[in-house]
PDB file of C-alpha atoms in Angstrom:
ATOM      1  CA  UNK A   1      69.288 -24.805   1.616  1.00 48.00           C
ATOM      2  CA  UNK A   2      67.962 -22.736  -1.466  1.00 50.00           C
ATOM      3  CA  UNK A   3      67.273 -25.972  -3.261  1.00 53.00           C
ATOM      4  CA  UNK A   4      65.174 -27.702  -0.826  1.00 50.00           C
ATOM      5  CA  UNK A   5      63.061 -24.882  -1.034  1.00 50.00           C
ATOM      6  CA  UNK A   6      62.295 -24.125  -4.384  1.00 51.00           C
ATOM      7  CA  UNK A   7      61.228 -28.227  -4.448  1.00 53.00           C
ATOM      8  CA  UNK A   8      59.094 -27.407  -1.431  1.00 54.00           C
ATOM      9  CA  UNK A   9      57.128 -24.627  -3.248  1.00 59.00           C
ATOM     10  CA  UNK A  10      55.136 -26.114  -6.245  1.00 72.00           C
ATOM     11  CA  UNK A  11      55.497 -24.120  -9.359  1.00 75.00           C
ATOM     12  CA  UNK A  12      51.515 -23.636  -9.195  1.00 79.00           C
ATOM     13  CA  UNK A  13      51.844 -21.817  -5.934  1.00 79.00           C
ATOM     14  CA  UNK A  14      51.452 -18.438  -7.591  1.00 81.00           C
ATOM     15  CA  UNK A  15      48.272 -19.328  -9.738  1.00 81.00           C
ATOM     16  CA  UNK A  16      46.681 -21.008  -6.525  1.00 82.00           C
ATOM     17  CA  UNK A  17      47.113 -17.999  -4.529  1.00 86.00           C
ATOM     18  CA  UNK A  18      45.835 -15.717  -6.966  1.00 84.00           C
ATOM     19  CA  UNK A  19      42.753 -18.017  -7.787  1.00 86.00           C
ATOM     20  CA  UNK A  20      42.287 -17.848  -3.956  1.00 87.00           C
ATOM     21  CA  UNK A  21      42.368 -14.094  -3.967  1.00 87.00           C
ATOM     22  CA  UNK A  22      39.955 -13.733  -6.625  1.00 89.00           C
ATOM     23  CA  UNK A  23      37.701 -16.302  -5.366  1.00 88.00           C
ATOM     24  CA  UNK A  24      37.827 -14.315  -1.712  1.00 89.00           C
ATOM     25  CA  UNK A  25      37.293 -10.927  -3.487  1.00 90.00           C
ATOM     26  CA  UNK A  26      34.038 -12.839  -5.324  1.00 91.00           C
ATOM     27  CA  UNK A  27      32.621 -13.836  -2.261  1.00 90.00           C
ATOM     28  CA  UNK A  28      32.941 -10.780  -0.517  1.00 92.00           C
ATOM     29  CA  UNK A  29      31.345  -9.345  -3.772  1.00 92.00           C
ATOM     30  CA  UNK A  30      28.449 -11.604  -3.346  1.00 92.00           C
ATOM     31  CA  UNK A  31      28.005 -11.091   0.229  1.00 93.00           C
ATOM     32  CA  UNK A  32      28.103  -7.251  -0.017  1.00 92.00           C
ATOM     33  CA  UNK A  33      25.408  -7.626  -2.804  1.00 92.00           C
ATOM     34  CA  UNK A  34      23.383  -9.853  -0.541  1.00 93.00           C
ATOM     35  CA  UNK A  35      23.372  -7.522   2.225  1.00 89.00           C
ATOM     36  CA  UNK A  36      22.609  -4.585   0.145  1.00 88.00           C
ATOM     37  CA  UNK A  37      19.242  -6.734  -1.287  1.00 89.00           C
ATOM     38  CA  UNK A  38      18.462  -7.628   2.167  1.00 92.00           C
ATOM     39  CA  UNK A  39      18.650  -4.057   3.257  1.00 91.00           C
ATOM     40  CA  UNK A  40      16.249  -2.769   0.588  1.00 90.00           C
ATOM     41  CA  UNK A  41      13.699  -5.651   1.509  1.00 90.00           C
ATOM     42  CA  UNK A  42      13.473  -4.900   5.260  1.00 92.00           C
ATOM     43  CA  UNK A  43      13.371  -1.258   4.188  1.00 92.00           C
ATOM     44  CA  UNK A  44      10.210  -2.155   1.698  1.00 91.00           C
ATOM     45  CA  UNK A  45       8.468  -3.794   4.136  1.00 92.00           C
ATOM     46  CA  UNK A  46       8.834  -0.757   6.921  1.00 93.00           C
ATOM     47  CA  UNK A  47       7.504   1.575   4.380  1.00 93.00           C
ATOM     48  CA  UNK A  48       3.892   1.113   4.892  1.00 94.00           C
ATOM     49  CA  UNK A  49       4.397   1.470   8.889  1.00 93.00           C
ATOM     50  CA  UNK A  50       6.829   4.390   8.190  1.00 94.00           C
ATOM     51  CA  UNK A  51       4.110   6.139   5.864  1.00 94.00           C
ATOM     52  CA  UNK A  52       1.195   5.600   8.681  1.00 94.00           C
ATOM     53  CA  UNK A  53       3.416   6.702  12.009  1.00 94.00           C
ATOM     54  CA  UNK A  54       4.926  10.083   9.820  1.00 95.00           C
ATOM     55  CA  UNK A  55       0.957  10.627   8.637  1.00 94.00           C
ATOM     56  CA  UNK A  56      -0.148  10.312  12.466  1.00 93.00           C
ATOM     57  CA  UNK A  57       2.537  12.756  13.372  1.00 93.00           C
ATOM     58  CA  UNK A  58       1.488  15.223  10.735  1.00 92.00           C
ATOM     59  CA  UNK A  59      -2.230  14.887  11.939  1.00 92.00           C
ATOM     60  CA  UNK A  60      -1.125  15.604  15.394  1.00 91.00           C
ATOM     61  CA  UNK A  61       0.499  18.852  13.993  1.00 91.00           C
ATOM     62  CA  UNK A  62       3.974  18.127  13.858  1.00 90.00           C
ATOM     63  CA  UNK A  63       6.136  19.892  11.083  1.00 92.00           C
ATOM     64  CA  UNK A  64       7.862  17.344   8.245  1.00 92.00           C
ATOM     65  CA  UNK A  65      11.196  17.968  10.169  1.00 92.00           C
ATOM     66  CA  UNK A  66       9.507  17.053  13.650  1.00 93.00           C
ATOM     67  CA  UNK A  67       7.423  14.167  12.551  1.00 94.00           C
ATOM     68  CA  UNK A  68      10.940  12.746  11.228  1.00 95.00           C
ATOM     69  CA  UNK A  69      12.583  13.359  14.518  1.00 95.00           C
ATOM     70  CA  UNK A  70      10.117  11.756  16.057  1.00 94.00           C
ATOM     71  CA  UNK A  71       9.897   8.295  14.049  1.00 95.00           C
ATOM     72  CA  UNK A  72      14.081   8.627  13.964  1.00 94.00           C
ATOM     73  CA  UNK A  73      14.150   8.908  17.519  1.00 92.00           C
ATOM     74  CA  UNK A  74      11.628   5.842  18.537  1.00 93.00           C
ATOM     75  CA  UNK A  75      12.095   3.529  16.043  1.00 92.00           C
ATOM     76  CA  UNK A  76      14.629   0.822  14.674  1.00 94.00           C
ATOM     77  CA  UNK A  77      15.019  -0.421  11.390  1.00 93.00           C
ATOM     78  CA  UNK A  78      16.507   0.611   8.324  1.00 94.00           C
ATOM     79  CA  UNK A  79      13.830   3.626   7.510  1.00 93.00           C
ATOM     80  CA  UNK A  80      14.862   5.129  11.095  1.00 94.00           C
ATOM     81  CA  UNK A  81      18.652   5.036  10.434  1.00 95.00           C
ATOM     82  CA  UNK A  82      18.102   6.513   7.189  1.00 94.00           C
ATOM     83  CA  UNK A  83      15.739   9.600   8.529  1.00 95.00           C
ATOM     84  CA  UNK A  84      18.369   9.527  11.624  1.00 95.00           C
ATOM     85  CA  UNK A  85      21.117  10.760   8.392  1.00 94.00           C
ATOM     86  CA  UNK A  86      18.512  12.924   7.027  1.00 94.00           C
ATOM     87  CA  UNK A  87      18.301  14.938  10.553  1.00 94.00           C
ATOM     88  CA  UNK A  88      22.243  14.778  11.044  1.00 93.00           C
ATOM     89  CA  UNK A  89      22.686  16.280   7.591  1.00 92.00           C
ATOM     90  CA  UNK A  90      20.126  18.859   8.525  1.00 91.00           C
ATOM     91  CA  UNK A  91      21.568  19.701  11.407  1.00 90.00           C
ATOM     92  CA  UNK A  92      24.998  20.090   9.859  1.00 86.00           C
ATOM     93  CA  UNK A  93      23.746  23.169   8.171  1.00 83.00           C
ATOM     94  CA  UNK A  94      22.114  21.790   5.179  1.00 80.00           C
ATOM     95  CA  UNK A  95      18.965  22.127   4.499  1.00 89.00           C
ATOM     96  CA  UNK A  96      15.940  19.532   5.422  1.00 92.00           C
ATOM     97  CA  UNK A  97      14.648  19.204   1.456  1.00 90.00           C
ATOM     98  CA  UNK A  98      18.297  19.398   0.427  1.00 92.00           C
ATOM     99  CA  UNK A  99      18.664  16.352   3.000  1.00 92.00           C
ATOM    100  CA  UNK A 100      15.618  14.472   2.185  1.00 93.00           C
ATOM    101  CA  UNK A 101      16.351  14.965  -1.741  1.00 91.00           C
ATOM    102  CA  UNK A 102      20.086  13.244  -0.880  1.00 91.00           C
ATOM    103  CA  UNK A 103      18.723  10.414   0.977  1.00 91.00           C
ATOM    104  CA  UNK A 104      16.057   9.662  -1.849  1.00 91.00           C
ATOM    105  CA  UNK A 105      19.155   9.375  -4.140  1.00 91.00           C
ATOM    106  CA  UNK A 106      21.251   7.469  -1.572  1.00 89.00           C
ATOM    107  CA  UNK A 107      18.275   5.295  -0.355  1.00 90.00           C
ATOM    108  CA  UNK A 108      18.580   1.422   0.155  1.00 85.00           C
ATOM    109  CA  UNK A 109      15.164   1.153  -2.419  1.00 90.00           C
ATOM    110  CA  UNK A 110      13.780   3.453  -4.799  1.00 89.00           C
ATOM    111  CA  UNK A 111      10.233   3.071  -3.021  1.00 90.00           C
ATOM    112  CA  UNK A 112      11.691   5.275   0.115  1.00 91.00           C
ATOM    113  CA  UNK A 113      13.060   7.496  -2.553  1.00 92.00           C
ATOM    114  CA  UNK A 114       9.024   8.119  -3.522  1.00 92.00           C
ATOM    115  CA  UNK A 115       8.652   9.145   0.445  1.00 94.00           C
ATOM    116  CA  UNK A 116      11.652  11.114   0.947  1.00 93.00           C
ATOM    117  CA  UNK A 117      10.971  13.358  -2.274  1.00 92.00           C
ATOM    118  CA  UNK A 118       7.140  13.418  -0.668  1.00 92.00           C
ATOM    119  CA  UNK A 119       8.507  14.542   2.537  1.00 94.00           C
ATOM    120  CA  UNK A 120      10.878  17.268   1.088  1.00 92.00           C
ATOM    121  CA  UNK A 121       8.211  18.453  -1.167  1.00 90.00           C
ATOM    122  CA  UNK A 122       5.827  18.906   1.452  1.00 90.00           C
ATOM    123  CA  UNK A 123       8.679  20.698   3.325  1.00 88.00           C
ATOM    124  CA  UNK A 124       9.128  22.888   0.683  1.00 87.00           C
ATOM    125  CA  UNK A 125       5.712  24.097  -0.352  1.00 85.00           C
ATOM    126  CA  UNK A 126       3.319  22.647   2.595  1.00 78.00           C
ATOM    127  CA  UNK A 127       1.442  20.565   0.649  1.00 73.00           C
ATOM    128  CA  UNK A 128      -1.057  18.230   2.041  1.00 84.00           C
ATOM    129  CA  UNK A 129       1.135  15.972   3.553  1.00 89.00           C
ATOM    130  CA  UNK A 130      -1.032  13.750   5.414  1.00 90.00           C
ATOM    131  CA  UNK A 131      -3.481  12.419   2.657  1.00 89.00           C
ATOM    132  CA  UNK A 132      -0.293  12.050   0.494  1.00 91.00           C
ATOM    133  CA  UNK A 133       1.276   9.791   3.135  1.00 92.00           C
ATOM    134  CA  UNK A 134      -1.983   8.078   3.522  1.00 91.00           C
ATOM    135  CA  UNK A 135      -2.096   7.376  -0.435  1.00 92.00           C
ATOM    136  CA  UNK A 136       1.480   6.284  -0.242  1.00 92.00           C
ATOM    137  CA  UNK A 137       0.806   3.864   2.684  1.00 92.00           C
ATOM    138  CA  UNK A 138      -1.913   2.103   0.645  1.00 92.00           C
ATOM    139  CA  UNK A 139       0.428   1.712  -2.413  1.00 91.00           C
ATOM    140  CA  UNK A 140       3.339   0.035  -0.236  1.00 92.00           C
ATOM    141  CA  UNK A 141       0.527  -2.072   0.745  1.00 92.00           C
ATOM    142  CA  UNK A 142      -0.590  -2.999  -2.517  1.00 91.00           C
ATOM    143  CA  UNK A 143       3.101  -3.445  -3.607  1.00 89.00           C
ATOM    144  CA  UNK A 144       3.827  -5.867  -0.883  1.00 87.00           C
ATOM    145  CA  UNK A 145       0.816  -7.914  -1.705  1.00 89.00           C
ATOM    146  CA  UNK A 146       1.843  -8.045  -5.287  1.00 88.00           C
ATOM    147  CA  UNK A 147       5.200  -9.090  -4.362  1.00 84.00           C
ATOM    148  CA  UNK A 148       3.979 -11.932  -1.814  1.00 84.00           C
ATOM    149  CA  UNK A 149       1.495 -13.115  -4.700  1.00 86.00           C
ATOM    150  CA  UNK A 150       4.300 -13.317  -7.060  1.00 84.00           C
ATOM    151  CA  UNK A 151       6.540 -14.859  -4.586  1.00 82.00           C
ATOM    152  CA  UNK A 152       4.073 -17.378  -4.047  1.00 85.00           C
ATOM    153  CA  UNK A 153       3.525 -18.119  -7.734  1.00 83.00           C
ATOM    154  CA  UNK A 154       7.274 -18.877  -8.041  1.00 83.00           C
ATOM    155  CA  UNK A 155       7.800 -20.884  -4.799  1.00 86.00           C
ATOM    156  CA  UNK A 156       4.472 -23.108  -6.220  1.00 82.00           C
ATOM    157  CA  UNK A 157       6.009 -23.262  -9.741  1.00 80.00           C
ATOM    158  CA  UNK A 158       9.463 -24.771  -8.011  1.00 83.00           C
ATOM    159  CA  UNK A 159       7.689 -27.279  -5.968  1.00 85.00           C
ATOM    160  CA  UNK A 160       5.420 -28.528  -9.178  1.00 83.00           C
ATOM    161  CA  UNK A 161       8.247 -28.691 -11.432  1.00 77.00           C
ATOM    162  CA  UNK A 162      10.063 -31.254 -10.344  1.00 80.00           C
ATOM    163  CA  UNK A 163       6.329 -33.325 -10.382  1.00 81.00           C
ATOM    164  CA  UNK A 164       5.474 -32.833 -13.768  1.00 76.00           C
ATOM    165  CA  UNK A 165       8.964 -33.428 -14.957  1.00 79.00           C
ATOM    166  CA  UNK A 166       8.552 -36.731 -13.647  1.00 79.00           C
ATOM    167  CA  UNK A 167       5.163 -37.549 -15.053  1.00 75.00           C
TER     168      UNK A 167
END
């Protein structure tokens, strides 16, 4: 019976198992990286609206913490999730500025880090937050426009490249 079992398992089985495991690990890493990139792209698209919404709350007299709480409580998306985590860290005993600094370092996109740093700085110093948020929203919209223009150029090259190659 031992002879029958050993002949049924090919000699390459351990190598095939190792190759399959390596392929699975690689596929999982690619999937995780793609999910992180998609999350960062969603966050980047949300940032102009987030800055505008926070600006309106601050202009209406809300504190930084109040504006964040209002936004996180009434919104959905990556930014709302990150700001809700800031509030959770703040309510857990940390300061709001420290929670915002932590969020700036852990955010899905570095541009959101600028927003969180600005909010933390304004909370610490009481600076002119509404004007800074308005300027930041303009910067975010300009960056999105540049990204869209660049993407359009890449797609045009991809579409015309084969045609030019055939000519």
